[in-house]
PDB file of C-alpha atoms in Angstrom:
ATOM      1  CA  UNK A   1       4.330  -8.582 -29.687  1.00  0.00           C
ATOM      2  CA  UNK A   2       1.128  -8.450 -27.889  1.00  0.00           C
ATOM      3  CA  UNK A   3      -1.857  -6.525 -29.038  1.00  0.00           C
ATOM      4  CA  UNK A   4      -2.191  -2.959 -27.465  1.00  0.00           C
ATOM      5  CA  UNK A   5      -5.009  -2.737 -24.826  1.00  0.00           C
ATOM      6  CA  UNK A   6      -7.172  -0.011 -25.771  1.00  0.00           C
ATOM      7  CA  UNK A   7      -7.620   2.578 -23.654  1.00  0.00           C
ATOM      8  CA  UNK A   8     -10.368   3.026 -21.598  1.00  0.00           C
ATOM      9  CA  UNK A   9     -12.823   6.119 -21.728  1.00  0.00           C
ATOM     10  CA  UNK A  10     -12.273   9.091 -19.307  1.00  0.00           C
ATOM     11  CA  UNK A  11     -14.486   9.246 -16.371  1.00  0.00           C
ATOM     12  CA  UNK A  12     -17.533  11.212 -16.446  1.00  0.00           C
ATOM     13  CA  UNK A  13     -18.918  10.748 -13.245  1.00  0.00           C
ATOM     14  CA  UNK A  14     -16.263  10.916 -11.052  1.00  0.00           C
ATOM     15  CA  UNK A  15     -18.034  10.208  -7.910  1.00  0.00           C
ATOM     16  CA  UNK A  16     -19.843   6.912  -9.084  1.00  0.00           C
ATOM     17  CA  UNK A  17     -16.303   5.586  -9.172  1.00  0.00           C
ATOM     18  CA  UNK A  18     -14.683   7.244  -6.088  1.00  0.00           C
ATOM     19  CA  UNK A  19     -17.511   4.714  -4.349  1.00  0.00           C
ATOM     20  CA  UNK A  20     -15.883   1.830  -6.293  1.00  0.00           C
ATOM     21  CA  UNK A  21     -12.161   2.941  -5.465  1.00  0.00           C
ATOM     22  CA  UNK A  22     -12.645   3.761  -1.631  1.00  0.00           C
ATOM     23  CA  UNK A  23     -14.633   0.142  -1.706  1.00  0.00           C
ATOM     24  CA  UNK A  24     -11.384  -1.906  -3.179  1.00  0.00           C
ATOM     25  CA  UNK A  25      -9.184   0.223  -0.059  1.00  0.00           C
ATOM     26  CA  UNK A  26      -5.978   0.583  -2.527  1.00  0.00           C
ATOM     27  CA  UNK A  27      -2.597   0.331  -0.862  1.00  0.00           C
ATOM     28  CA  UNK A  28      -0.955   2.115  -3.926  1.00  0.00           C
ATOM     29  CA  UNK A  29      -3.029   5.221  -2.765  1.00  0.00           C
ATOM     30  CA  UNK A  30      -3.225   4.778   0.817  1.00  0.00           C
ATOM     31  CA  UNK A  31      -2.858   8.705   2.978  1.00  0.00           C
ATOM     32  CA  UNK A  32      -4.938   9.951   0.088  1.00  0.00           C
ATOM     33  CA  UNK A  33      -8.507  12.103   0.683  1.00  0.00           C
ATOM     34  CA  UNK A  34     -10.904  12.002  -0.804  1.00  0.00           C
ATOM     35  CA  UNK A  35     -10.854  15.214  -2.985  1.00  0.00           C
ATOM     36  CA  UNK A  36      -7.109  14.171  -4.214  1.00  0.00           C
ATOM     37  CA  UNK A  37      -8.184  10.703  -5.444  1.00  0.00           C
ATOM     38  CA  UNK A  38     -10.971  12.527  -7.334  1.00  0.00           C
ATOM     39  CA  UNK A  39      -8.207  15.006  -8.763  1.00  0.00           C
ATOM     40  CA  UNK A  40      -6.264  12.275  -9.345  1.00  0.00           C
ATOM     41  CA  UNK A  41      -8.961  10.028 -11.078  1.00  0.00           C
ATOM     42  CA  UNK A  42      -9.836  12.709 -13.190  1.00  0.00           C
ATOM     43  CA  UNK A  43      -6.973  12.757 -15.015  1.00  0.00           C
ATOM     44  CA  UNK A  44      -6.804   8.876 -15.684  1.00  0.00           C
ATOM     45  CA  UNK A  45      -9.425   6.334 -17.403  1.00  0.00           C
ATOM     46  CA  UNK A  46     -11.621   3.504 -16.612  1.00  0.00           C
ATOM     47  CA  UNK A  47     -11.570  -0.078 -18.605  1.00  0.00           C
ATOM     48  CA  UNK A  48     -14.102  -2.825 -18.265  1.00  0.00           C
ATOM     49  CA  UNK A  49     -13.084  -6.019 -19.726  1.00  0.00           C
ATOM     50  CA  UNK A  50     -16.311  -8.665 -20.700  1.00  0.00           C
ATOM     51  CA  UNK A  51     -13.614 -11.234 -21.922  1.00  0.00           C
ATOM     52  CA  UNK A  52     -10.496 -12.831 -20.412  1.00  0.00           C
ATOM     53  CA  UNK A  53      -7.759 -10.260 -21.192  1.00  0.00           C
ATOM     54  CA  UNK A  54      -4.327 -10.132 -21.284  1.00  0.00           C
ATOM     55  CA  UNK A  55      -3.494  -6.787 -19.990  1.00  0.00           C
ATOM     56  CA  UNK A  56       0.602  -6.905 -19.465  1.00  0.00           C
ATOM     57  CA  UNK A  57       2.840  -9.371 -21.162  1.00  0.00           C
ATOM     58  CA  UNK A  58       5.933 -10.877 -19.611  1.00  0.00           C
ATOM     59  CA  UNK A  59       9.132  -9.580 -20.934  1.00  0.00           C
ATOM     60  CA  UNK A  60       7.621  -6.793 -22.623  1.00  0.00           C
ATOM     61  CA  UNK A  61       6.978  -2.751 -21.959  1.00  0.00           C
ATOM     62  CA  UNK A  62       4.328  -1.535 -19.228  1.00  0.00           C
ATOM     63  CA  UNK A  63       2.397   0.934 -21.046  1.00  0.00           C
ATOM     64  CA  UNK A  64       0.209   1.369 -18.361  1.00  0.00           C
ATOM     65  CA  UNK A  65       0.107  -0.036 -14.489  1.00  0.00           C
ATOM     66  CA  UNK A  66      -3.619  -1.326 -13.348  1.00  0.00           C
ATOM     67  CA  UNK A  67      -5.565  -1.138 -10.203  1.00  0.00           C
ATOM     68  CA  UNK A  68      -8.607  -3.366 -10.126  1.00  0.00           C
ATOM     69  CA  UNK A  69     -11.628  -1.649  -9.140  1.00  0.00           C
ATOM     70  CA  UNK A  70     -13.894  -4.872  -9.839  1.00  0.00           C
ATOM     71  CA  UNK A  71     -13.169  -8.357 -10.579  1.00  0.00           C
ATOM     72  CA  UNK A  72      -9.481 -10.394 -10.877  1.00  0.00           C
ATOM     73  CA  UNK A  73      -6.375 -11.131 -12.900  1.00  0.00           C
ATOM     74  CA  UNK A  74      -4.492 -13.569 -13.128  1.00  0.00           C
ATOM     75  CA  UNK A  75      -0.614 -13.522 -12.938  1.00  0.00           C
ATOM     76  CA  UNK A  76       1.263 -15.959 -13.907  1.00  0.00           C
ATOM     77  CA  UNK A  77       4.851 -16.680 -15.441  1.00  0.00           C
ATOM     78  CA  UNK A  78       6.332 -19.053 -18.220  1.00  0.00           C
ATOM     79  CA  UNK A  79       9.992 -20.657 -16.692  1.00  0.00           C
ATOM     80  CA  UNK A  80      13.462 -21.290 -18.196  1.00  0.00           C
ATOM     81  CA  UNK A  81      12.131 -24.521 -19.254  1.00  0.00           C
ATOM     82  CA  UNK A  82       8.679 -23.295 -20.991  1.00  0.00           C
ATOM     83  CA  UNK A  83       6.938 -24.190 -17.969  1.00  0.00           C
ATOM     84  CA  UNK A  84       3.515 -21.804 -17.396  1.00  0.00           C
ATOM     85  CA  UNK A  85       3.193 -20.892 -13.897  1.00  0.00           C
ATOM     86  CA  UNK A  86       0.273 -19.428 -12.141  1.00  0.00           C
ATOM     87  CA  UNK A  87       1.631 -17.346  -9.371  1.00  0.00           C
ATOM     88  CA  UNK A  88      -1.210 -14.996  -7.967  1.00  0.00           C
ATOM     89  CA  UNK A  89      -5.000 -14.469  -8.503  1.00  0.00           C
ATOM     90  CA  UNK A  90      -4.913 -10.376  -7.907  1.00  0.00           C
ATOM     91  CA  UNK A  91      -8.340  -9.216  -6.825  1.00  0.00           C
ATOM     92  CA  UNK A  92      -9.749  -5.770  -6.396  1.00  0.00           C
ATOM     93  CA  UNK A  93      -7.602  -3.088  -4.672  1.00  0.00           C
ATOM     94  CA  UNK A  94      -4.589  -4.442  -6.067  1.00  0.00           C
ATOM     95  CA  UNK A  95      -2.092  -3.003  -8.155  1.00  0.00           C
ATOM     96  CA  UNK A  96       0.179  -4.556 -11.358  1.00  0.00           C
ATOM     97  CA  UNK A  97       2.210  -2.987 -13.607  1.00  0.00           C
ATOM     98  CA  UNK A  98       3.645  -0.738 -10.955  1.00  0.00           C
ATOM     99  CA  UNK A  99       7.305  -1.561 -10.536  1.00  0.00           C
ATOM    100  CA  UNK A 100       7.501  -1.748 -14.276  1.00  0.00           C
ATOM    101  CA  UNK A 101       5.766   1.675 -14.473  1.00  0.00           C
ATOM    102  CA  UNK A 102       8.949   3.286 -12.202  1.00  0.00           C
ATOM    103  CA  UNK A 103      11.586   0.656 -12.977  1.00  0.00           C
ATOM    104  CA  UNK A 104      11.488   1.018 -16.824  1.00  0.00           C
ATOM    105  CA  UNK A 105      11.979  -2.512 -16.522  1.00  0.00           C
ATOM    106  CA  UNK A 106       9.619  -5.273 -19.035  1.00  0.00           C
ATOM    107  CA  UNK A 107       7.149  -7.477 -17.222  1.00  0.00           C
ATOM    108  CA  UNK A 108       8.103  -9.760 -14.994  1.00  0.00           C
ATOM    109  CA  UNK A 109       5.051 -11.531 -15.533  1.00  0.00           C
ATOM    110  CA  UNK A 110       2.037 -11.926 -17.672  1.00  0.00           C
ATOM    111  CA  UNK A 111      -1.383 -10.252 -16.287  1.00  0.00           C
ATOM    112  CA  UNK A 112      -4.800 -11.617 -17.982  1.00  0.00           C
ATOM    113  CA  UNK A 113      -8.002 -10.807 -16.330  1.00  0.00           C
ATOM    114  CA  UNK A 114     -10.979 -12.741 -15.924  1.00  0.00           C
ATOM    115  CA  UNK A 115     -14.598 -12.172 -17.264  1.00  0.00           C
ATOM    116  CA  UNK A 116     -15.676  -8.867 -16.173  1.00  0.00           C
ATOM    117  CA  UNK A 117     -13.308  -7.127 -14.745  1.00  0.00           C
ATOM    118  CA  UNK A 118     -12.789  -3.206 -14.626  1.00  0.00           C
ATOM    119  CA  UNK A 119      -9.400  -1.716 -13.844  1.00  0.00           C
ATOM    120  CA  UNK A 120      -8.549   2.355 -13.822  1.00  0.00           C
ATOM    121  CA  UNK A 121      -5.451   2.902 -15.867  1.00  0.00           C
ATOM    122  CA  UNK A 122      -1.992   5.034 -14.651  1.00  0.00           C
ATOM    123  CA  UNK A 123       1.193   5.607 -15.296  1.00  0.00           C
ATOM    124  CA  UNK A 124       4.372   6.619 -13.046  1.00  0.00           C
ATOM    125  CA  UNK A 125       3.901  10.108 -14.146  1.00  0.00           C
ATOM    126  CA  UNK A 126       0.178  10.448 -13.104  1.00  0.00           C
ATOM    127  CA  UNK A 127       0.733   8.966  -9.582  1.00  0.00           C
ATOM    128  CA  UNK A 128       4.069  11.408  -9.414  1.00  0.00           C
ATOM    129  CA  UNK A 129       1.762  14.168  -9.881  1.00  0.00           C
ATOM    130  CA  UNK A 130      -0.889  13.634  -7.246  1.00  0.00           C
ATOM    131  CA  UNK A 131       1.323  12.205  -4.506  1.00  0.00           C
ATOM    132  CA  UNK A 132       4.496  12.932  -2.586  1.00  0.00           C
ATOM    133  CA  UNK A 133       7.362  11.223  -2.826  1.00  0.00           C
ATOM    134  CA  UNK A 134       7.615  10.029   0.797  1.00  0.00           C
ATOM    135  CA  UNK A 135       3.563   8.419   0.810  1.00  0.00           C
ATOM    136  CA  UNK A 136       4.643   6.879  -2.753  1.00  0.00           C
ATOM    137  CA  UNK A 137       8.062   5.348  -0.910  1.00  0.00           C
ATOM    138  CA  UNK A 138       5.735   4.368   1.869  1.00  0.00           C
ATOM    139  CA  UNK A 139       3.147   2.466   0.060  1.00  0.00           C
ATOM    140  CA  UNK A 140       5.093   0.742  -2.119  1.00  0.00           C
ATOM    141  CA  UNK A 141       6.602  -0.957   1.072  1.00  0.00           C
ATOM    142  CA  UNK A 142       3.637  -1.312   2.390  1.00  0.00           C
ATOM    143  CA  UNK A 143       2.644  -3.709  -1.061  1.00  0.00           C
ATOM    144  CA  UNK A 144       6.136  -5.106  -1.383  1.00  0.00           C
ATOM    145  CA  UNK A 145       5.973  -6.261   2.223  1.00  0.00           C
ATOM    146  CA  UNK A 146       2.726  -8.237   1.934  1.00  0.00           C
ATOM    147  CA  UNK A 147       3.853  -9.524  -1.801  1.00  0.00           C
ATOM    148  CA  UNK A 148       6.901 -10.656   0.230  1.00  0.00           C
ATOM    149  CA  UNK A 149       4.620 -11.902   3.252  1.00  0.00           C
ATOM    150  CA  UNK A 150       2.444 -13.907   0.616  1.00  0.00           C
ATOM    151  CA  UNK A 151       5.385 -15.512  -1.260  1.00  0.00           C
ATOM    152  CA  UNK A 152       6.660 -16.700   2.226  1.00  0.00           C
ATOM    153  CA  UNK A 153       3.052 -18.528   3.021  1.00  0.00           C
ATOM    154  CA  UNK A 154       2.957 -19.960  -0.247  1.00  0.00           C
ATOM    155  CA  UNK A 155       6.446 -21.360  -0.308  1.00  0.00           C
ATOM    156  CA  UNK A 156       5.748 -22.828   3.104  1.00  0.00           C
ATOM    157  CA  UNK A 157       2.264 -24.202   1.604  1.00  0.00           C
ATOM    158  CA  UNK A 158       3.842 -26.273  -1.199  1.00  0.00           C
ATOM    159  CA  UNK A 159       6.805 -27.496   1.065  1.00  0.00           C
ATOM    160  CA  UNK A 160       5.059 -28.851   4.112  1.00  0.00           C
ATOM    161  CA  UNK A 161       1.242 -29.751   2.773  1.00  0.00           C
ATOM    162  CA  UNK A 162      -0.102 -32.832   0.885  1.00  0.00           C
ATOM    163  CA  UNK A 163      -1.699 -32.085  -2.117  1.00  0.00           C
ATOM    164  CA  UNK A 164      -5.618 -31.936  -1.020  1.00  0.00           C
ATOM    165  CA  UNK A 165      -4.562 -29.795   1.820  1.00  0.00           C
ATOM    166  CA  UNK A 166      -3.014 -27.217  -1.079  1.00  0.00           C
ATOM    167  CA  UNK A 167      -6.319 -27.160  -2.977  1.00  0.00           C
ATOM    168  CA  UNK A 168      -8.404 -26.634   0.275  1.00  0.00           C
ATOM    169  CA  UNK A 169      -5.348 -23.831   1.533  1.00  0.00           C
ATOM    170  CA  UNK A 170      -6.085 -22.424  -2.039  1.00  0.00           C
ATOM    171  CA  UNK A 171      -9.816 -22.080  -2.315  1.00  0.00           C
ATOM    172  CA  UNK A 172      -9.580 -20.321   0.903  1.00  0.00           C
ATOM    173  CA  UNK A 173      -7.287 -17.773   0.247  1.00  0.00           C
ATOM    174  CA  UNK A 174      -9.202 -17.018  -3.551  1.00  0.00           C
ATOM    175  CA  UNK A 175     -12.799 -17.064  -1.196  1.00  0.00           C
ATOM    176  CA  UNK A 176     -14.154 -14.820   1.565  1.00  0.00           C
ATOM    177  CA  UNK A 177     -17.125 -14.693   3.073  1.00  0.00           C
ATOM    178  CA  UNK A 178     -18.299 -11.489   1.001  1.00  0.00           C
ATOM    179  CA  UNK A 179     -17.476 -13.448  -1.997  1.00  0.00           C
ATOM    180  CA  UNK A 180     -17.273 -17.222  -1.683  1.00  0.00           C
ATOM    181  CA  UNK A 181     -17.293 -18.149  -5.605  1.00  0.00           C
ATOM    182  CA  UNK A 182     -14.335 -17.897  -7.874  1.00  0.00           C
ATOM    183  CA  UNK A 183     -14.072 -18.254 -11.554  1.00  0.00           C
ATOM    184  CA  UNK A 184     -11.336 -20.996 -12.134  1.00  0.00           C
ATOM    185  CA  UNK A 185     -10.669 -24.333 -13.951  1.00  0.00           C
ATOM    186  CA  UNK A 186      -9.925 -27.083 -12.599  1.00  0.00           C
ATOM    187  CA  UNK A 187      -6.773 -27.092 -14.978  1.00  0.00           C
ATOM    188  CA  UNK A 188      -5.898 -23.525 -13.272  1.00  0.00           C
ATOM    189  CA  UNK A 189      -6.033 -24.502  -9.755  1.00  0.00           C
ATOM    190  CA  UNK A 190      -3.617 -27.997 -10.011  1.00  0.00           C
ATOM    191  CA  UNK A 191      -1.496 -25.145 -11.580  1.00  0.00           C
ATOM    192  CA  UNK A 192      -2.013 -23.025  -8.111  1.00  0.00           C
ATOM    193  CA  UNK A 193      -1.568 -26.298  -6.104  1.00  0.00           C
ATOM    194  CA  UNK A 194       1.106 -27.443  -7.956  1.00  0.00           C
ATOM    195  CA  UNK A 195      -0.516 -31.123  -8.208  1.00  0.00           C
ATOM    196  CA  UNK A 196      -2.306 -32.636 -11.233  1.00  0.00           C
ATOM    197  CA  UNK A 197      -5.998 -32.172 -12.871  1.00  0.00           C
ATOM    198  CA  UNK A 198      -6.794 -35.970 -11.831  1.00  0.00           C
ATOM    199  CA  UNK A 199      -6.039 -34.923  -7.892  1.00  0.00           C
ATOM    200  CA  UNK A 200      -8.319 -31.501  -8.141  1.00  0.00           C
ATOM    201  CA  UNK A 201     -11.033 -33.293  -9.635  1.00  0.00           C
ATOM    202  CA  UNK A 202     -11.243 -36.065  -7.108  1.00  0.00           C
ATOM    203  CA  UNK A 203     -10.769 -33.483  -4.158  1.00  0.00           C
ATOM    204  CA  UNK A 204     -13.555 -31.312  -5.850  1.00  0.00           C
ATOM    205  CA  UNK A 205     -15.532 -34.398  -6.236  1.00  0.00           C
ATOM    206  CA  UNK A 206     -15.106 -35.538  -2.453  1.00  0.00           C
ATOM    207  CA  UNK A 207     -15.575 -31.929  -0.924  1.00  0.00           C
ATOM    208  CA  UNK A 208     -18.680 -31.485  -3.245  1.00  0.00           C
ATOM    209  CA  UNK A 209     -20.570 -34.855  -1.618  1.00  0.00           C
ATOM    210  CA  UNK A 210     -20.122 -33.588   1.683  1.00  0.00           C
ATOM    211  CA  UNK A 211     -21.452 -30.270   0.627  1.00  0.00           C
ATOM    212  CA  UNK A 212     -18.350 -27.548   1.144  1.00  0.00           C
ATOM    213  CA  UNK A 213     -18.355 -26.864  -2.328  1.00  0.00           C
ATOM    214  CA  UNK A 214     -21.025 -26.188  -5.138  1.00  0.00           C
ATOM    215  CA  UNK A 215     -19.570 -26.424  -8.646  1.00  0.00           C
ATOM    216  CA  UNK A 216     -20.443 -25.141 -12.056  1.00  0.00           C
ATOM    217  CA  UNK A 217     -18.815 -25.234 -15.071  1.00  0.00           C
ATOM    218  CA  UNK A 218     -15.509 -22.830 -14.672  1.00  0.00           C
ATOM    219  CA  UNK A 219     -16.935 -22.075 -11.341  1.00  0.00           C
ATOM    220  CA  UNK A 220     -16.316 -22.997  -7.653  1.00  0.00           C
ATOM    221  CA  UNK A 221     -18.383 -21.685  -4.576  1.00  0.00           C
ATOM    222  CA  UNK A 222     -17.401 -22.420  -1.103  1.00  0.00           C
ATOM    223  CA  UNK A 223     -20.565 -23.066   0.868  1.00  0.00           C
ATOM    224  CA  UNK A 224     -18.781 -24.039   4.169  1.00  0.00           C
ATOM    225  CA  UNK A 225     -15.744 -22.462   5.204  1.00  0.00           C
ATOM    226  CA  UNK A 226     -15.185 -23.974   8.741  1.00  0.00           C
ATOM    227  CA  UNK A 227     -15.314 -27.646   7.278  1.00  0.00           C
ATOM    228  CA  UNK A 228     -13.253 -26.141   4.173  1.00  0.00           C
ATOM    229  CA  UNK A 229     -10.444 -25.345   6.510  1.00  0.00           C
ATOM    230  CA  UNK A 230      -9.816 -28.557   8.022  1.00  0.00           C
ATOM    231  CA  UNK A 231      -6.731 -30.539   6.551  1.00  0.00           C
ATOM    232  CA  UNK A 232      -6.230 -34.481   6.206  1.00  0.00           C
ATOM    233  CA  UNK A 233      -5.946 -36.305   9.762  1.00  0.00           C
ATOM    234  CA  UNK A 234      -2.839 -35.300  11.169  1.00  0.00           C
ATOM    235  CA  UNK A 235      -2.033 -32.003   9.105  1.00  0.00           C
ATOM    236  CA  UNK A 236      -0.791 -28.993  10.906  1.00  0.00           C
ATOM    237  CA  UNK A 237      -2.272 -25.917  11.181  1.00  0.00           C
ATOM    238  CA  UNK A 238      -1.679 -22.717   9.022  1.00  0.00           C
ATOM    239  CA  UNK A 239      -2.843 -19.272   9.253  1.00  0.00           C
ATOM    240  CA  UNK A 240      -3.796 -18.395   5.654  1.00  0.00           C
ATOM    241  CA  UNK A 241      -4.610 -14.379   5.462  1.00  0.00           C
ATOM    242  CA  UNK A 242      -6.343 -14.260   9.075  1.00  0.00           C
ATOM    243  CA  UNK A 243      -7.932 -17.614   8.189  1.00  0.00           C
ATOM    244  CA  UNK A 244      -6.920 -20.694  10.229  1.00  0.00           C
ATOM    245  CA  UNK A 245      -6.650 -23.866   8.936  1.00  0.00           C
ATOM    246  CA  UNK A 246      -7.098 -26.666  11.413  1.00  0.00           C
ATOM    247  CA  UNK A 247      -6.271 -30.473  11.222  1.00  0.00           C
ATOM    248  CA  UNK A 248      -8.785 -33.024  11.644  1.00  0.00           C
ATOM    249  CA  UNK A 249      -9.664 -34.498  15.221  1.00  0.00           C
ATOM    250  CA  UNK A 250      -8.060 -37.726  14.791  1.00  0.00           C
ATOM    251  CA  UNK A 251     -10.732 -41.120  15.151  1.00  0.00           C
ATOM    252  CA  UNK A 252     -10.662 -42.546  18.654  1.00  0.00           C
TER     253      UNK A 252
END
């Protein structure tokens, strides 16, 4: 059984935090004003976590759901076979726990966040209370659709392109221009790519020489997008969360 997460305090200065929500542009609360997301945060609390935490556990209770206000967690899954699998790196605006919260259901997966991250706690009962039932139907489509939308790109990823191409696909879609670094091990991201330690490291190695990448221990920043985008000669192209990702222009 995994160790309750305490609860975070209650907010005290609602309007330092309405900043932070409106910022992250939540789908689970999409249609809301202003003034109801403040009634609504008022009634719920705030967590900050320093360390890597592991916030839901797969194939146990939801006590809570999370929205990240700051920061991002990392969801991932253990198989039939024992296998770990890292399925998502969820990043501020996004919501877990949810369908668990409604459904009843245990975890489908396991949620651990990464070094300072704050998330604002709810439950179904909270978001019943502040929201109608239609806007509620209406944005959980909305997230289930783009969950959907993302599983489709990523099965298409790992069918169709070579392993380098998977890591460069990756660190794009963890990056943006507003934040090009993310916190990951090398160990992680073969687990994102689906291809082995040796392959990340040699693909880090290469990209770092021709200066797309900076690296630091457990960290990864992406100094050049554009170059970062282009696949091995002869790779196709993908669009990657309104990024493109072109093949090389093949030597003459």
């Amino acid at each position: 059984m995994a160790s309750p997460v305490p609860v975070g305090r209650r907010i005290q200065d609602i309007s330092a935090w309405l900043d932070q929500l409106e910022a992250a542009s939540p789908a689970l609360f999409k249609g809301l004003t202003r003034q109801q997301m403040a009634q609504l945060m008022s009634e719920t609390s705030i967590q900050h976590l320093q360390r890597p935490t592991e916030i839901l556990r797969q194939g146990e209770p939801a006590r809570w759901g999370y929205l990240i206000l700051r920061g991002r967690i990392e969801v991932s899954f253990i198989d039939v076979n024992g296998n770990r699998i890292l399925a998502h790196l969820a990043r501020a605006g996004e919501v877990l726990g949810e369908v668990e919260q409604f459904s009843g259901l245990t975890c489908a997966a396991t949620c651990t966040t990464l070094p300072d991250t704050t998330v604002m706690l709810f439950d179904a009962g909270l978001v019943l209370k502040h929201m109608p039932a239609d806007l509620i139907l209406s944005n959980f489509a909305g997230i289930f659709h783009d969950r959907l939308t993302r599983d489709n790109r990523q099965q298409s990823v790992a069918m169709f392109y070579a392993a380098e191409d998977r890591i460069r696909i990756h660190l794009l879609g963890m990056t943006s221009d507003q934040s090009p670094t993310v916190q990951i091990s090398q160990n992680e991201l073969a687990g994102f790519a689906g291809c082995s330690r040796q392959t990340v490291n040699r693909t880090l190695a290469q990209l770092r020489s021709e200066g797309v990448v900076a690296i630091q221990r457990g960290t990864i920043r992406v100094l050049d997008r554009e170059r970062l985008s282009l696949t091995r000669p002869g790779g196709d192209q993908v669009i990657l969360e309104g990024v493109t990702i072109h093949a090389r222009d093949q030597a003459v």
